[in-house]
Amino acid sequence: YKPGLQTTLKASYSEAFRMPNANERSWFGSVAAPEYVSATELVLQHEFSRHTRFTGSWYRYLRTNQMVYSDAIGDYAATGASRSHGLEIELESMWDNGIRTRGSMAWQHAIDVDGAGLVNSPNFLVKFNLTFPMLANTLRTGLEGQYIGSRLTLEKRKLSGVALANLTFSSEQKWHGISASLSIRNLFDREYEVVSPFDWRPDSGVAQDSLRMDGRTYWVQLNYDL
């Protein structure tokens, strides 16, 4: 629906399913069943000018038929459900001089089949990107900032939020089909951890439910077009 030339409203609803994999069929046997997910989303887009655009969305996901242990039957059953809902906003600007900016923020609340916080689902995500040309439009510089909010591990241990920055230099024009870029990731050499996807316990018995990430790293990329 377009209430005006600069504004667009969208609404969508979708459903999908996932068949149990080989490991789930082996573990749960005949009670293994397909999982279902439904998604509802409302989107607002507004162009403040030909340079600046705003996008906002509200969403809700419902996942059903998840395998959970039932005390009533003394076995696993496909009766679990988890859900999440959230809000995302983004503001993007592009100017005639080649400067581009984009900022976004997302808030979400996600719970698992037990009604507790969902593992590895931060409540807040923030991003900001700024790129601009240099040296007579032969080089583009990009600065990116990210914030990842606190999240839970498999052991329900909370990892602190972390702010990261990346810096990238890339060629705007190709030289005989060759283009290149240099990226400095984790620019300020922050120490941080991410949630481990494995419930691994060494001989000590202490769960290793997080992974320490690299510090400052440098990436060089060369592309050649035939």
Short mmCIF file of C-alpha atoms in Angstrom, two decimals:
data_model
loop_
_atom_site.label_atom_id
_atom_site.label_comp_id
_atom_site.label_asym_id
_atom_site.label_seq_id
_atom_site.Cartn_x
_atom_site.Cartn_y
_atom_site.Cartn_z
CA TYR A 1 0.00 0.00 0.00
CA LYS A 2 1.37 3.45 -0.98
CA PRO A 3 -0.23 6.28 0.97
CA GLY A 4 2.09 8.70 -0.88
CA LEU A 5 4.80 8.81 -3.52
CA GLN A 6 7.58 8.55 -0.92
CA THR A 7 6.02 5.97 1.43
CA THR A 8 5.36 2.25 1.03
CA LEU A 9 3.76 -0.17 3.49
CA LYS A 10 4.16 -3.94 3.11
CA ALA A 11 2.71 -6.91 4.98
CA SER A 12 3.72 -10.53 4.46
CA TYR A 13 3.02 -13.95 5.92
CA SER A 14 4.82 -17.18 5.07
CA GLU A 15 5.15 -20.77 6.25
CA ALA A 16 7.87 -23.37 5.76
CA PHE A 17 8.85 -26.80 7.07
CA ARG A 18 11.99 -28.86 7.64
CA MET A 19 12.10 -32.65 7.49
CA PRO A 20 14.03 -34.47 10.28
CA ASN A 21 17.60 -35.25 9.28
CA ALA A 22 19.31 -38.65 9.53
CA ASN A 23 20.67 -37.97 13.01
CA GLU A 24 17.25 -36.96 14.33
CA ARG A 25 15.58 -40.01 12.77
CA SER A 26 18.20 -42.23 14.38
CA TRP A 27 17.88 -40.56 17.80
CA PHE A 28 14.10 -40.09 18.02
CA GLY A 29 12.98 -43.01 15.87
CA SER A 30 9.41 -43.11 14.62
CA VAL A 31 8.34 -40.03 16.60
CA ALA A 32 10.65 -37.76 14.57
CA ALA A 33 8.43 -35.30 12.70
CA PRO A 34 8.79 -32.26 10.41
CA GLU A 35 9.28 -28.89 12.08
CA TYR A 36 7.24 -25.89 10.95
CA VAL A 37 7.88 -22.16 11.06
CA SER A 38 5.56 -19.26 10.30
CA ALA A 39 6.75 -15.70 9.73
CA THR A 40 4.80 -12.45 9.87
CA GLU A 41 6.39 -9.15 8.87
CA LEU A 42 5.27 -5.52 8.51
CA VAL A 43 7.58 -3.13 6.62
CA LEU A 44 7.57 0.66 6.27
CA GLN A 45 9.76 2.37 3.65
CA HIS A 46 9.99 6.14 3.31
CA GLU A 47 12.19 8.25 1.06
CA PHE A 48 12.98 11.56 2.73
CA SER A 49 14.75 12.69 -0.44
CA ARG A 50 16.41 11.14 -3.47
CA HIS A 51 19.49 10.71 -1.27
CA THR A 52 18.00 9.30 1.94
CA ARG A 53 15.76 6.30 2.59
CA PHE A 54 14.33 4.89 5.82
CA THR A 55 13.23 1.29 6.33
CA GLY A 56 11.55 -0.11 9.42
CA SER A 57 10.17 -3.59 10.00
CA TRP A 58 8.43 -5.55 12.73
CA TYR A 59 8.52 -9.34 12.57
CA ARG A 60 7.34 -12.40 14.44
CA TYR A 61 8.55 -15.99 13.97
CA LEU A 62 6.83 -19.06 15.44
CA ARG A 63 8.56 -22.44 15.25
CA THR A 64 6.49 -25.53 16.13
CA ASN A 65 6.73 -29.34 16.26
CA GLN A 66 10.13 -29.22 17.94
CA MET A 67 11.25 -32.37 19.75
CA VAL A 68 11.01 -32.08 23.56
CA TYR A 69 10.92 -34.61 26.38
CA SER A 70 7.42 -35.25 27.73
CA ASP A 71 7.07 -36.45 31.32
CA ALA A 72 3.52 -37.58 30.55
CA ILE A 73 4.59 -40.24 28.04
CA GLY A 74 8.17 -40.70 29.27
CA ASP A 75 9.60 -40.10 25.80
CA TYR A 76 10.31 -37.37 23.27
CA ALA A 77 7.42 -35.83 21.34
CA ALA A 78 7.08 -33.17 18.63
CA THR A 79 5.20 -30.74 20.86
CA GLY A 80 7.77 -27.98 21.48
CA ALA A 81 7.45 -24.42 20.24
CA SER A 82 9.80 -21.44 20.27
CA ARG A 83 9.14 -17.89 19.13
CA SER A 84 10.80 -14.57 18.51
CA HIS A 85 9.70 -11.08 17.65
CA GLY A 86 11.63 -7.93 16.96
CA LEU A 87 11.99 -4.53 15.38
CA GLU A 88 14.58 -3.35 12.84
CA ILE A 89 15.23 0.16 11.53
CA GLU A 90 17.68 1.33 8.89
CA LEU A 91 18.64 4.72 7.47
CA GLU A 92 20.63 4.89 4.24
CA SER A 93 22.04 7.95 2.44
CA MET A 94 23.94 8.32 -0.84
CA TRP A 95 25.28 11.67 -2.07
CA ASP A 96 26.39 12.80 -5.52
CA ASN A 97 29.98 13.22 -4.29
CA GLY A 98 30.22 9.45 -3.69
CA ILE A 99 29.79 9.42 0.09
CA ARG A 100 27.53 6.64 1.34
CA THR A 101 26.28 5.98 4.86
CA ARG A 102 24.08 3.28 6.32
CA GLY A 103 23.05 2.77 9.92
CA SER A 104 20.81 0.08 11.34
CA MET A 105 19.60 -1.16 14.69
CA ALA A 106 17.74 -4.35 15.56
CA TRP A 107 16.01 -5.38 18.78
CA GLN A 108 14.61 -8.84 19.29
CA HIS A 109 13.24 -11.09 22.01
CA ALA A 110 13.55 -14.83 21.45
CA ILE A 111 12.56 -17.71 23.75
CA ASP A 112 13.15 -21.44 23.45
CA VAL A 113 10.81 -24.40 24.03
CA ASP A 114 11.16 -23.99 27.82
CA GLY A 115 10.27 -20.29 27.78
CA ALA A 116 13.86 -19.27 28.55
CA GLY A 117 16.11 -17.01 26.49
CA LEU A 118 17.19 -18.56 23.21
CA VAL A 119 20.87 -19.51 22.89
CA ASN A 120 23.07 -17.18 20.81
CA SER A 121 20.29 -14.63 20.21
CA PRO A 122 21.45 -11.14 21.22
CA ASN A 123 18.76 -8.63 22.06
CA PHE A 124 20.54 -5.79 20.28
CA LEU A 125 22.49 -5.50 17.03
CA VAL A 126 23.79 -2.16 15.75
CA LYS A 127 25.70 -1.42 12.53
CA PHE A 128 27.10 1.71 10.93
CA ASN A 129 28.87 1.97 7.57
CA LEU A 130 30.59 4.98 6.03
CA THR A 131 32.35 4.86 2.65
CA PHE A 132 33.85 7.68 0.61
CA PRO A 133 36.11 8.03 -2.46
CA MET A 134 39.73 9.20 -2.28
CA LEU A 135 42.58 10.05 -4.65
CA ALA A 136 40.45 11.32 -7.52
CA ASN A 137 37.93 8.45 -7.18
CA THR A 138 40.55 5.75 -7.63
CA LEU A 139 40.29 4.46 -4.05
CA ARG A 140 37.30 3.94 -1.74
CA THR A 141 37.65 3.91 2.03
CA GLY A 142 35.08 2.14 4.16
CA LEU A 143 34.65 2.28 7.94
CA GLU A 144 32.29 -0.12 9.65
CA GLY A 145 31.20 -0.23 13.28
CA GLN A 146 29.28 -3.13 14.84
CA TYR A 147 27.76 -3.78 18.24
CA ILE A 148 26.60 -7.24 19.28
CA GLY A 149 24.59 -7.39 22.49
CA SER A 150 24.93 -9.97 25.23
CA ARG A 151 23.86 -13.53 24.39
CA LEU A 152 23.52 -16.90 26.11
CA THR A 153 25.69 -19.97 25.58
CA LEU A 154 24.50 -23.58 25.59
CA GLU A 155 25.27 -23.62 29.32
CA LYS A 156 23.09 -20.53 29.77
CA ARG A 157 26.16 -18.43 30.54
CA LYS A 158 25.87 -14.82 29.38
CA LEU A 159 28.59 -13.40 27.13
CA SER A 160 29.08 -9.65 27.34
CA GLY A 161 28.24 -7.36 24.44
CA VAL A 162 31.09 -6.20 22.23
CA ALA A 163 31.75 -3.28 19.85
CA LEU A 164 33.96 -3.91 16.82
CA ALA A 165 35.33 -1.80 13.97
CA ASN A 166 36.59 -2.70 10.50
CA LEU A 167 38.50 -0.55 7.99
CA THR A 168 38.66 -1.33 4.27
CA PHE A 169 40.45 0.25 1.30
CA SER A 170 39.31 -0.89 -2.14
CA SER A 171 40.04 0.18 -5.70
CA GLU A 172 37.23 2.05 -7.42
CA GLN A 173 38.59 1.47 -10.91
CA LYS A 174 40.08 -1.62 -12.48
CA TRP A 175 43.56 -1.70 -14.00
CA HIS A 176 43.67 -4.13 -16.91
CA GLY A 177 40.87 -6.09 -15.25
CA ILE A 178 42.57 -6.14 -11.83
CA SER A 179 40.98 -4.80 -8.65
CA ALA A 180 42.20 -5.07 -5.07
CA SER A 181 41.15 -4.43 -1.49
CA LEU A 182 42.81 -4.33 1.93
CA SER A 183 40.76 -4.88 5.09
CA ILE A 184 41.75 -4.47 8.74
CA ARG A 185 39.23 -6.40 10.80
CA ASN A 186 38.79 -5.86 14.52
CA LEU A 187 40.63 -2.58 14.05
CA PHE A 188 41.10 -1.84 17.76
CA ASP A 189 42.19 -5.40 18.62
CA ARG A 190 39.28 -6.16 20.95
CA GLU A 191 39.24 -9.42 22.90
CA TYR A 192 35.86 -11.14 22.70
CA GLU A 193 34.15 -14.52 22.56
CA VAL A 194 31.34 -16.03 20.53
CA VAL A 195 28.95 -18.85 21.39
CA SER A 196 30.28 -22.30 20.57
CA PRO A 197 27.89 -24.47 18.51
CA PHE A 198 29.16 -27.57 20.36
CA ASP A 199 28.53 -28.80 23.90
CA TRP A 200 32.11 -29.96 24.35
CA ARG A 201 33.47 -31.07 27.72
CA PRO A 202 37.17 -31.94 28.04
CA ASP A 203 38.61 -34.17 30.76
CA SER A 204 38.27 -31.32 33.26
CA GLY A 205 34.47 -31.57 32.97
CA VAL A 206 34.19 -27.81 32.43
CA ALA A 207 32.02 -27.06 29.40
CA GLN A 208 33.74 -25.17 26.59
CA ASP A 209 30.67 -23.24 25.54
CA SER A 210 32.42 -20.24 23.96
CA LEU A 211 35.19 -19.65 21.44
CA ARG A 212 37.76 -16.88 21.64
CA MET A 213 37.97 -14.94 18.39
CA ASP A 214 40.99 -13.50 16.61
CA GLY A 215 42.32 -10.06 17.41
CA ARG A 216 43.28 -7.59 14.71
CA THR A 217 43.65 -9.33 11.32
CA TYR A 218 44.60 -8.14 7.84
CA TRP A 219 42.96 -9.36 4.64
CA VAL A 220 44.19 -8.71 1.10
CA GLN A 221 42.05 -9.60 -1.89
CA LEU A 222 42.91 -9.47 -5.59
CA ASN A 223 40.37 -9.93 -8.39
CA TYR A 224 41.07 -10.43 -12.07
CA ASP A 225 38.36 -10.30 -14.72
CA LEU A 226 39.08 -12.31 -17.86
#
